[in-house]
Coordinates of C-alpha atoms (C1' of nucleotides) in Angstrom, one line a residue:
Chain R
X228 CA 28.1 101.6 -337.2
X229 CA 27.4 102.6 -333.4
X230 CA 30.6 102.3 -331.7
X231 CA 30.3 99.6 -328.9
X232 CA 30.0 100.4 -325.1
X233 CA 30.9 97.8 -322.5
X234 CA 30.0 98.5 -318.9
X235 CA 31.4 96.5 -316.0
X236 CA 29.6 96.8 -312.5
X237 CA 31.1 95.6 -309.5
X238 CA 29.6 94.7 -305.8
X239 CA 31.8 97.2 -303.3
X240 CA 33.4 95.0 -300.9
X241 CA 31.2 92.1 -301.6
X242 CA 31.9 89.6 -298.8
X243 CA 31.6 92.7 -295.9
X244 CA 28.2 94.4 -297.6
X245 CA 26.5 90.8 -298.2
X246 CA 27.2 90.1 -293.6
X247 CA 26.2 94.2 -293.2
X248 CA 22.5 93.6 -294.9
X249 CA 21.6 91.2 -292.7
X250 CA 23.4 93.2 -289.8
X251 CA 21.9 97.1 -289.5
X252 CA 23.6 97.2 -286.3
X253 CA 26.7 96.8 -287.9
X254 CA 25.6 100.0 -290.3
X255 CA 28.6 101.9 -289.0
X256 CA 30.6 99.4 -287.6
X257 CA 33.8 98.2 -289.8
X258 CA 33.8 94.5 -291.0
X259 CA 36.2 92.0 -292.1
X260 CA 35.5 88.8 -293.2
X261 CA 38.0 85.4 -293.3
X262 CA 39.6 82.5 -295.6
X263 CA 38.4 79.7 -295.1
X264 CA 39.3 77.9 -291.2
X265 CA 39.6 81.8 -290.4
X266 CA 43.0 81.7 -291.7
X267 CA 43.7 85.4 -293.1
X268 CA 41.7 88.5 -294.3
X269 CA 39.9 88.2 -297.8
X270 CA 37.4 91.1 -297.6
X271 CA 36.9 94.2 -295.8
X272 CA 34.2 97.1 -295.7
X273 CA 35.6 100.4 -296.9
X274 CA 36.3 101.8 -293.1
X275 CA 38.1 98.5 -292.2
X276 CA 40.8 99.0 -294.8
X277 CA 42.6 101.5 -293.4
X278 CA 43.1 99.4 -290.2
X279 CA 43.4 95.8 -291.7
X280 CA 45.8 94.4 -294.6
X281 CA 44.6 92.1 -297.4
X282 CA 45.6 88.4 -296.4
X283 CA 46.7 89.6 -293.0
X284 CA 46.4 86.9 -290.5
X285 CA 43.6 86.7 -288.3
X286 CA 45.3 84.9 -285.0
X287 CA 47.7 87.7 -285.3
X288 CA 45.7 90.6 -285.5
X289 CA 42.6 89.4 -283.4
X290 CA 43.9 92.0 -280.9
X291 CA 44.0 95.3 -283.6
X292 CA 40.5 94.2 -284.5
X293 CA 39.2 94.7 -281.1
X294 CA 41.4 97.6 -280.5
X295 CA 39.6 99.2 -283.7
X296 CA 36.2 97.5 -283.2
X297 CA 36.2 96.0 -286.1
X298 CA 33.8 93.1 -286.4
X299 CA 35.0 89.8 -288.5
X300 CA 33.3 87.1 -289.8
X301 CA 34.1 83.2 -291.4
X302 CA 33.1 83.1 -294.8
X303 CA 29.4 82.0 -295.6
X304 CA 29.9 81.5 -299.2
X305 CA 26.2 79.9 -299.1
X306 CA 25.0 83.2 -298.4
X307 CA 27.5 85.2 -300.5
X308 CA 26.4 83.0 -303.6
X309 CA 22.9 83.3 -303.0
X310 CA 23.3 87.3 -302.5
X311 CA 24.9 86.9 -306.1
X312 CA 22.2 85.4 -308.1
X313 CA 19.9 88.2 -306.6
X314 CA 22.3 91.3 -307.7
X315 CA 23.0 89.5 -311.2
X316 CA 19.0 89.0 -312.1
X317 CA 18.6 92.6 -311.2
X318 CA 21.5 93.5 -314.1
X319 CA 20.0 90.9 -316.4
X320 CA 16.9 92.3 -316.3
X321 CA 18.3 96.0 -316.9
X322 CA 20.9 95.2 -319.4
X323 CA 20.5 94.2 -323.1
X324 CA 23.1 91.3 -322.4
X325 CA 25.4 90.5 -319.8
X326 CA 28.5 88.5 -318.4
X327 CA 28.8 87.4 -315.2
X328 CA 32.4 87.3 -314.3
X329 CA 32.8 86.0 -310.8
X330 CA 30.9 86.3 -308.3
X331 CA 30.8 90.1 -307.8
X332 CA 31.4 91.3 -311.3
X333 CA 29.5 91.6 -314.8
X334 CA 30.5 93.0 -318.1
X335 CA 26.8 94.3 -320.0
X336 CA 26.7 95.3 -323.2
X337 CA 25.1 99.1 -323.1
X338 CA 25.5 99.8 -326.9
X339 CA 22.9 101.7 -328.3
X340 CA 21.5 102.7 -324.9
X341 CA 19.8 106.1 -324.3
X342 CA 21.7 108.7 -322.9
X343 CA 23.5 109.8 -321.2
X344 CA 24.6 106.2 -320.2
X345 CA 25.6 107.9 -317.2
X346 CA 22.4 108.1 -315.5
X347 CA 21.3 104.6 -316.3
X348 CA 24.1 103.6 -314.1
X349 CA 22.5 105.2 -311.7
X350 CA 19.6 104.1 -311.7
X351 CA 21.0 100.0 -312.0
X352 CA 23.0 101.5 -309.2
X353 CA 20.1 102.6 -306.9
X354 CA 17.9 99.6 -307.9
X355 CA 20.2 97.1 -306.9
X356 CA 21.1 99.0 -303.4
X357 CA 17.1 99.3 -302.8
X358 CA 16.4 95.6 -304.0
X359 CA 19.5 93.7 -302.6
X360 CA 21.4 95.8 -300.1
X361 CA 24.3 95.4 -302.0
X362 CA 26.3 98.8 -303.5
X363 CA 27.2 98.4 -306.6
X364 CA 30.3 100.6 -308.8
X365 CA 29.8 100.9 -312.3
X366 CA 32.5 101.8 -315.3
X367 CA 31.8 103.0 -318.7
X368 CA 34.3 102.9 -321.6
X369 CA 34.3 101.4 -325.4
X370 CA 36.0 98.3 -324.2
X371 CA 36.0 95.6 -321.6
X372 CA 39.6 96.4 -320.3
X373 CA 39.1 100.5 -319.6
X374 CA 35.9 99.9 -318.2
X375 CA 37.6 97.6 -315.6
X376 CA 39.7 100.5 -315.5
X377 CA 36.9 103.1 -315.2
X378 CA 34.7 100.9 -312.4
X379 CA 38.3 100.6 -310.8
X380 CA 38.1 104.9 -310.6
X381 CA 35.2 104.8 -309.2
X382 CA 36.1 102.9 -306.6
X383 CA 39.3 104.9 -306.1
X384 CA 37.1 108.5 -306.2
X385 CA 34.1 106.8 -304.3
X386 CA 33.0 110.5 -302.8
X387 CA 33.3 112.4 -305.9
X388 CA 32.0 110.1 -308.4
X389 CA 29.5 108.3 -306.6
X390 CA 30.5 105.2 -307.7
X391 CA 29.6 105.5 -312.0
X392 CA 32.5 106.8 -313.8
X393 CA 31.7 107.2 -317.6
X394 CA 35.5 107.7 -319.6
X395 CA 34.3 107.3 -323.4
X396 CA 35.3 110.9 -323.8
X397 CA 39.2 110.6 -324.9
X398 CA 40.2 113.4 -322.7
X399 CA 38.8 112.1 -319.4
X400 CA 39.9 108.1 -320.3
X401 CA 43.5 109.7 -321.0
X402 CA 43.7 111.9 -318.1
X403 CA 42.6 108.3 -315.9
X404 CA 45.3 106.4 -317.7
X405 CA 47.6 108.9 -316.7
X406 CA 46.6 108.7 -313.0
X407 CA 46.6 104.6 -312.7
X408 CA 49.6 102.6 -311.9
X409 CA 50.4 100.0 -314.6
X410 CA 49.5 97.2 -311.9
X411 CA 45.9 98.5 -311.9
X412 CA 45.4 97.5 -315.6
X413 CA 43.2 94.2 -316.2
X414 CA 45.9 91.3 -316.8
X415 CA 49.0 93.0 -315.1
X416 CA 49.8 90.7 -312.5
X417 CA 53.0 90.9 -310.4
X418 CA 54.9 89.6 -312.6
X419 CA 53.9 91.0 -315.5
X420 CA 54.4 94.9 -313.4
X421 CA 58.3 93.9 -312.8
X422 CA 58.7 93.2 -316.4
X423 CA 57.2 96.1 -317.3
X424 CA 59.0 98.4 -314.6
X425 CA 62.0 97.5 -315.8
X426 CA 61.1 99.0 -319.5
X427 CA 60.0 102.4 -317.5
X428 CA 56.7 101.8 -318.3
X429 CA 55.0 102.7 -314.8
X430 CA 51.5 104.1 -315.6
X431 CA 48.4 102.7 -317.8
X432 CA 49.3 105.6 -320.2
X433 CA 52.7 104.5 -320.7
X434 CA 51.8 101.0 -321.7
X435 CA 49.0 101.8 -324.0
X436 CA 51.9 104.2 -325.6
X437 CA 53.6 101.1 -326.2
X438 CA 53.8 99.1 -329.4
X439 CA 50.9 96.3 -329.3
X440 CA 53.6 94.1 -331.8
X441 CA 56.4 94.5 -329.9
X442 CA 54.8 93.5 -326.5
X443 CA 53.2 90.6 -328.7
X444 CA 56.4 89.1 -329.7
X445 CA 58.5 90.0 -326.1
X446 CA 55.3 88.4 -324.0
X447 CA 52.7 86.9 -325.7
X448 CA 49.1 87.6 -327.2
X449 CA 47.0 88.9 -324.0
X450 CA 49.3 91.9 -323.5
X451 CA 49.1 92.5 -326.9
X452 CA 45.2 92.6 -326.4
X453 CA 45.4 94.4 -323.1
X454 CA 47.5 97.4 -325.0
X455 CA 44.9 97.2 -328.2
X456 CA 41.9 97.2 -325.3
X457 CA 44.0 100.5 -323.4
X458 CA 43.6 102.5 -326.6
X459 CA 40.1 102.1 -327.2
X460 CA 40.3 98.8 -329.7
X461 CA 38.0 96.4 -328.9
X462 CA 39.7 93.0 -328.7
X463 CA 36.8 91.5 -326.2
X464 CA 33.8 90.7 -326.4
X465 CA 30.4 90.1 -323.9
X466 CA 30.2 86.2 -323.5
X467 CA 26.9 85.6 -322.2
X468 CA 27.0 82.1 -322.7
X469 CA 27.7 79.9 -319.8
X470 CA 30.1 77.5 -321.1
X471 CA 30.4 74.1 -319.4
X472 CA 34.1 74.0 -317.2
X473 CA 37.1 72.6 -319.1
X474 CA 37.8 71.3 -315.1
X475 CA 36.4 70.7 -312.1
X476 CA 37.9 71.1 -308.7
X477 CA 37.6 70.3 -305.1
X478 CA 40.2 71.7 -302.7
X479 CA 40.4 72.7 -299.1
X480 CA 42.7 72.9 -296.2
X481 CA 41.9 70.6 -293.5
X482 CA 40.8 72.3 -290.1
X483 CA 43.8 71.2 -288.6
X484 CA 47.0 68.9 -289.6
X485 CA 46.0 65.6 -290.1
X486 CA 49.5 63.0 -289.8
X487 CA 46.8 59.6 -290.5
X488 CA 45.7 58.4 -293.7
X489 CA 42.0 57.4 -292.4
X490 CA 40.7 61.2 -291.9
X491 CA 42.2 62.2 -294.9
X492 CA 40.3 59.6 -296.7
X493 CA 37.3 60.7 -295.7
X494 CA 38.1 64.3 -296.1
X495 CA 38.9 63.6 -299.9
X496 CA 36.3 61.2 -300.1
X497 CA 33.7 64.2 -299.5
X498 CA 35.6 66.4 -301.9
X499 CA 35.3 64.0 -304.6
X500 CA 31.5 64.1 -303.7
X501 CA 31.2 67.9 -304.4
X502 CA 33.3 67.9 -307.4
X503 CA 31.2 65.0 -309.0
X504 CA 27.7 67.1 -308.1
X505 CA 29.1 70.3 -309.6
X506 CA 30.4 67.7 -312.8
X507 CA 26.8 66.6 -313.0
X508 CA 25.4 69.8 -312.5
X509 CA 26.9 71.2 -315.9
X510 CA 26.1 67.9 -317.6
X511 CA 29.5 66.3 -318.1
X512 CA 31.1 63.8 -317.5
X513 CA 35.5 63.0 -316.8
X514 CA 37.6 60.1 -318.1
X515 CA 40.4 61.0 -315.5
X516 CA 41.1 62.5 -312.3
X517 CA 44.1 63.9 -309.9
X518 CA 44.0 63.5 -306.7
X519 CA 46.8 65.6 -304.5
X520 CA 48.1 65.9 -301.1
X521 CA 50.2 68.2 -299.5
X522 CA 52.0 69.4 -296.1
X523 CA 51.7 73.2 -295.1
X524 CA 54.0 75.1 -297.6
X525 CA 54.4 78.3 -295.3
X526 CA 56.1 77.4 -291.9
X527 CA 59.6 77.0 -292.6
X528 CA 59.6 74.9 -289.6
X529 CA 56.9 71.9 -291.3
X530 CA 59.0 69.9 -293.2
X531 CA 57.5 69.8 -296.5
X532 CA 56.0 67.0 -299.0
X533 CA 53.6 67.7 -302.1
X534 CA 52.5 64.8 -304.0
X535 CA 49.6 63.9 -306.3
X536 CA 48.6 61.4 -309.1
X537 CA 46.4 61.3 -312.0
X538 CA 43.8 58.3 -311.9
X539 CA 42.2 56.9 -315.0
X540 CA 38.7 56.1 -315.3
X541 CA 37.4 53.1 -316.5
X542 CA 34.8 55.2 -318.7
X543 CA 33.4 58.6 -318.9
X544 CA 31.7 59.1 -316.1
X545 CA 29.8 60.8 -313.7
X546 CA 29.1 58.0 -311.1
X547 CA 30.1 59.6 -307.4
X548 CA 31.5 55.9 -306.8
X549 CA 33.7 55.1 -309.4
X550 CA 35.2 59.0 -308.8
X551 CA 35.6 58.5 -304.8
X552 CA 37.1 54.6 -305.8
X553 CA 39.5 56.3 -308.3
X554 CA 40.5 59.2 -306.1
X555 CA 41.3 56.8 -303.3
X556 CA 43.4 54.4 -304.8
X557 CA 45.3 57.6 -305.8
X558 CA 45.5 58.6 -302.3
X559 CA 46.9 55.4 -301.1
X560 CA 49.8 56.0 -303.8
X561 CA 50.6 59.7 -302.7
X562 CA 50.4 59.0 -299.2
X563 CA 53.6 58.8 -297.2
X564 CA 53.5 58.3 -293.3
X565 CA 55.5 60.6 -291.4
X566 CA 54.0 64.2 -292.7
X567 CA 51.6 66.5 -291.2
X568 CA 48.6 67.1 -294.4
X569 CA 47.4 70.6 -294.3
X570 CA 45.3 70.3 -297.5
X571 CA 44.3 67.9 -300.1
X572 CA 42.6 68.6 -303.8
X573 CA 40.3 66.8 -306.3
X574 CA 40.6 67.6 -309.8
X575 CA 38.3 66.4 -312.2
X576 CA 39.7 66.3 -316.0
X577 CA 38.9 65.6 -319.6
X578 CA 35.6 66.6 -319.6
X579 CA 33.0 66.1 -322.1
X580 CA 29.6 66.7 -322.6
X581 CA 27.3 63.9 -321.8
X582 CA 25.2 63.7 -324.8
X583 CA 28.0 64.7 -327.6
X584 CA 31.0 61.7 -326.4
X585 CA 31.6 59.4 -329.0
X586 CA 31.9 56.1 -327.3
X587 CA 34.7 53.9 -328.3
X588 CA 33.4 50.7 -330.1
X589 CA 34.6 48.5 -327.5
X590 CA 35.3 50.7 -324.5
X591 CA 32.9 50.1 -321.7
X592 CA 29.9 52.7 -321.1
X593 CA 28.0 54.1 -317.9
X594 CA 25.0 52.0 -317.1
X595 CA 21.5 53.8 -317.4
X596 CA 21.1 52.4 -313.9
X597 CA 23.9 54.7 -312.8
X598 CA 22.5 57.5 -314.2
X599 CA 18.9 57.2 -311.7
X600 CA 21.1 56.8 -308.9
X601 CA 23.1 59.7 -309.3
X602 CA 19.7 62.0 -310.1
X603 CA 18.0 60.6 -306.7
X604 CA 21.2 61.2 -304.6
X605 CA 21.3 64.8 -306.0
X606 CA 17.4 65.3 -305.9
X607 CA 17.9 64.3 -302.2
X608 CA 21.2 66.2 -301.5
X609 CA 19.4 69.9 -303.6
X610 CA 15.9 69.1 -301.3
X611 CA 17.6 68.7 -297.8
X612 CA 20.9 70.2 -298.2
X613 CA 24.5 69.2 -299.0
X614 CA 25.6 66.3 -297.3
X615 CA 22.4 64.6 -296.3
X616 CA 23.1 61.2 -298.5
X617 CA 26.9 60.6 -298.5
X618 CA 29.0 57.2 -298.1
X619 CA 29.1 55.8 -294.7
X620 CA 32.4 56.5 -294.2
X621 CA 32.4 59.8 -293.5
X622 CA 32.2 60.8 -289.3
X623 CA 30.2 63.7 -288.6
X624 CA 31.2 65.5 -286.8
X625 CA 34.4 65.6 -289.1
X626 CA 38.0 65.9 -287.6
X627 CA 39.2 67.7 -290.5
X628 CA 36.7 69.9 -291.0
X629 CA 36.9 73.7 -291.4
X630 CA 36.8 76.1 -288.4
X631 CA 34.6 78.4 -288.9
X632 CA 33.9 80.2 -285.4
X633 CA 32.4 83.3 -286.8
X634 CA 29.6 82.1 -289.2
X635 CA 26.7 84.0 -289.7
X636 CA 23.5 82.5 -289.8
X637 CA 22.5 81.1 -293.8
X638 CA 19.7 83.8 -293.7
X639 CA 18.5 83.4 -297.4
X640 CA 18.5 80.2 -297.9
X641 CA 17.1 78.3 -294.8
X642 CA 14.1 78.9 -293.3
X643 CA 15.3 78.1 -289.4
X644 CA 17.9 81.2 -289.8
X645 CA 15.4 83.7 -291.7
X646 CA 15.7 86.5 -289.6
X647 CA 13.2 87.9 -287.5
X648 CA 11.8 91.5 -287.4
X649 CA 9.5 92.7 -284.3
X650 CA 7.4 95.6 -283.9
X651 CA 7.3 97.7 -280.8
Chain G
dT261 C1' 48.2 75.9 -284.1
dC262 C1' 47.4 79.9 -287.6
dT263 C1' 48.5 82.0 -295.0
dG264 C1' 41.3 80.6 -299.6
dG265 C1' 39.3 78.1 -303.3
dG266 C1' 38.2 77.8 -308.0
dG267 C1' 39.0 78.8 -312.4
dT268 C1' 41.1 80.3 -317.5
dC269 C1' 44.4 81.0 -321.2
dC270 C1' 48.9 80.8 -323.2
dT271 C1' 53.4 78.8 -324.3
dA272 C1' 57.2 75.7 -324.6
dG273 C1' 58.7 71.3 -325.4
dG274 C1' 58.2 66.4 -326.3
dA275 C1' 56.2 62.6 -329.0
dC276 C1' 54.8 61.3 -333.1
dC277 C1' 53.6 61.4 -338.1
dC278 C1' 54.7 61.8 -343.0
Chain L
dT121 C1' 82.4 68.9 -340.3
dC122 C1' 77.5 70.3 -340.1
dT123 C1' 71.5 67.1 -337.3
dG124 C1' 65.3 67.4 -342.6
dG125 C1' 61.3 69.9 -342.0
dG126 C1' 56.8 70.9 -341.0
dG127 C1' 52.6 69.8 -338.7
dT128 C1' 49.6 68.2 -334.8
dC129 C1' 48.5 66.7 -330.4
dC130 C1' 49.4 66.4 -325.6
dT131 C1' 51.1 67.9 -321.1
dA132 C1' 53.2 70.7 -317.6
dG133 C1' 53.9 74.9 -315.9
dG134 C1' 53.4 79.9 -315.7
dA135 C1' 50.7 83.9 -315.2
dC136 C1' 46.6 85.9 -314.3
dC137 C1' 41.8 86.6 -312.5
dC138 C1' 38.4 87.2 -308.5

DNA sequence: TCTGGGGTCCTAGGACCC
DNA sequence: TCTGGGGTCCTAGGACCC
């Protein structure tokens, strides 16, 4: 039996490297890019971190960002996304099987591999740097959670490691678990590092020391599997498979405060929109739907209201209409005048696969009708972009839509914004 | 003025059944 | 004195992930 090997390779600060391909100048230059209406900080290039915080807001430190020269961008997640698929064929191509994770990160499968394993990284490593832009960090270990661990190293020891840290050897994966903090460990959250504190247990060490039953019964079944994973015991496996979501959702905050209901009907009316394209998109369709509204939950000052309401549908469904009908009757119910909306959700629920429903005897069904509609509105919407065939009732251009003052252009994706190269 | 968006899994507790 | 017990399904909420 050959022992398995689980590899998980991770795009170095994604967001940042994905503006700094299409940006030489910026070779040298630190980056940072924003949240969503260039709220706060949500990634930065290795020589911004020293200067910038995680989440730290960008109206207050506009001025250290100059002062630095550090260069910031709104999020392109058109261009991040598109970055993504290229980086993941590259691994799926190299790898026996893979998992992509989120859109930086893959778990493959490198059992059985020719080594030293090592030096394949390298090579994935260099091949995806050449091919994409993109550098990559790779971890090595016998299971899922120490090679988060290991590609976590990596990144913590950039300049001596290079970015591929192998720890299968028990003496080098110990010596690591020695040197990371408990919080470091796949599945410790904040919570979870308080709990733990308070039993002494302060290192990845310490908690694989502890007894996986005991854990089991004080917290439940995924610490259990974390401590199992720490000491080398497989509880995780490579899911290839894209499964279809259990849920589908739509959020945003609105670009600015909105106090009337007719803005915010139109904002939610495009977020049920998107959420009923991504529902088609993985062949489903939803029997119910929540639809939630809610102030600004930070300034103490805002007085504060959160509301929302699940809506049933007359049938399963995937018909944009009956969604955005649903969604806004909701809305009318959760809406109270008075409040100033900062953001507003769409939640799509009780999914089910398309084909493999059982229909109740006397329950209503979709029309086929419904079904052409909904393929020529997306055939429209994939040919000439999001957005192009949408109800009449949404304004362009949009009162509460995002800010995004820093965009870069969408360089991959449409041919206007390709950029141009010129000889001397 | 100003703090992302999109998910998953697990557990506890209530409703209901026999 | 003294609540039946065990199973399933559903929902809400917590914790975590990137």
């Amino acid at each position: 039996m050959v022992e398995p090997v689980y590899a998980l390779i991770d795009c170095n600060s994604f967001y940042a490297s994905c503006e700094r391909v299409f940006r030489p100048d910026l070779q040298r230059t630190p980056i940072v890019v924003l949240s969503n209406n260039d709220g706060c900080v949500i990634a930065r290039s290795a020589d911004a971190k020293p200067f910038v915080k995680m989440g730290a807001l960008f109206h207050e430190i506009r001025g250290d960002l100059k002062r630095h020269g550090i260069v910031a961008f709104s999020s392109n997640y058109v261009l991040y996304g598109d970055m993504s698929e290229r980086v993941m064929s590259i691994l799926e191509a190299r790898f026996p099987s893979t998992e992509i994770y989120s859109i930086d990160e893959a778990f493959a499968d490198m059992t059985g591999l020719p080594e030293p394993l090592e030096s394949i990284g390298r090579q994935v490593q260099a091949e995806v740097k050449q091919k994409t832009g993109i550098p990559v960090g790779i971890g090595i270990a016998t299971t899922k959670t120490l090679a988060k661990l290991a590609n976590a190293a990596a990144k913590r020891w950039q300049k001596q490691t290079g970015g591929v840290v192998d720890i299968r050897d028990p003496v080098r994966r110990d010596k690591l678990l020695k040197a990371m903090p408990v919080e470091e460990v796949w599945g410790v959250g904040p919570r979870m590092r308080a709990h733990l504190e308070g039993m002494q247990i302060r290192t990845a060490w310490d908690l694989a020391q502890m007894d996986a039953w005991t854990l089991r019964k004080r917290f439940n079944v995924v610490v259990e599997k974390t401590v199992r994973e720490l000491r080398g015991v497989a509880c995780l496996e490579i899911e290839s498979e894209i499964e279809p979501k259990q849920e589908i959702c739509s959020s945003r905050s609105f670009g600015k405060r909105l106090r009337e209901l007719p803005p915010i009907q139109e904002a939610v009316t495009s977020y049920a929109m998107r959420a009923a394209e991504k529902l088609r998109n993985q062949q489903s369709l939803c029997r119910r739907v929540r639809v939630s509204l809610r102030t600004g939950m930070f300034n103490p000052a805002e007085v504060k209201y959160a509301n929302g309401i699940l809506c049933q549908l007359p049938y399963p469904t995937d018909d944009s209409r009956l969604i955005i009908k649903a969604v806004q009757a909701g809305l009318k119910q959760v809406f109270r005048e008075g409040f100033s909306y900062a953001k507003a959700q769409v939640l799509l629920l009780d999914l089910c696969h398309k084909n493999e429903y059982t229909p109740d005897l006397f329950a209503p069904e979709q029309p086929v009708k419904t079904e052409r509609l909904m393929s020529a509105l997306d055939a429209i919407n994939n040919r000439w972009g999001r957005g192009t065939l949408q109800p009449g009732r949404i304004a362009k251009p949009a009162e509460w839509a995002m800010r995004r003052e820093l965009l870069s252009p969408a360089y991959t994706t449409r041919w206007p914004e390709l950029m141009v190269a010129k000889a001397r």
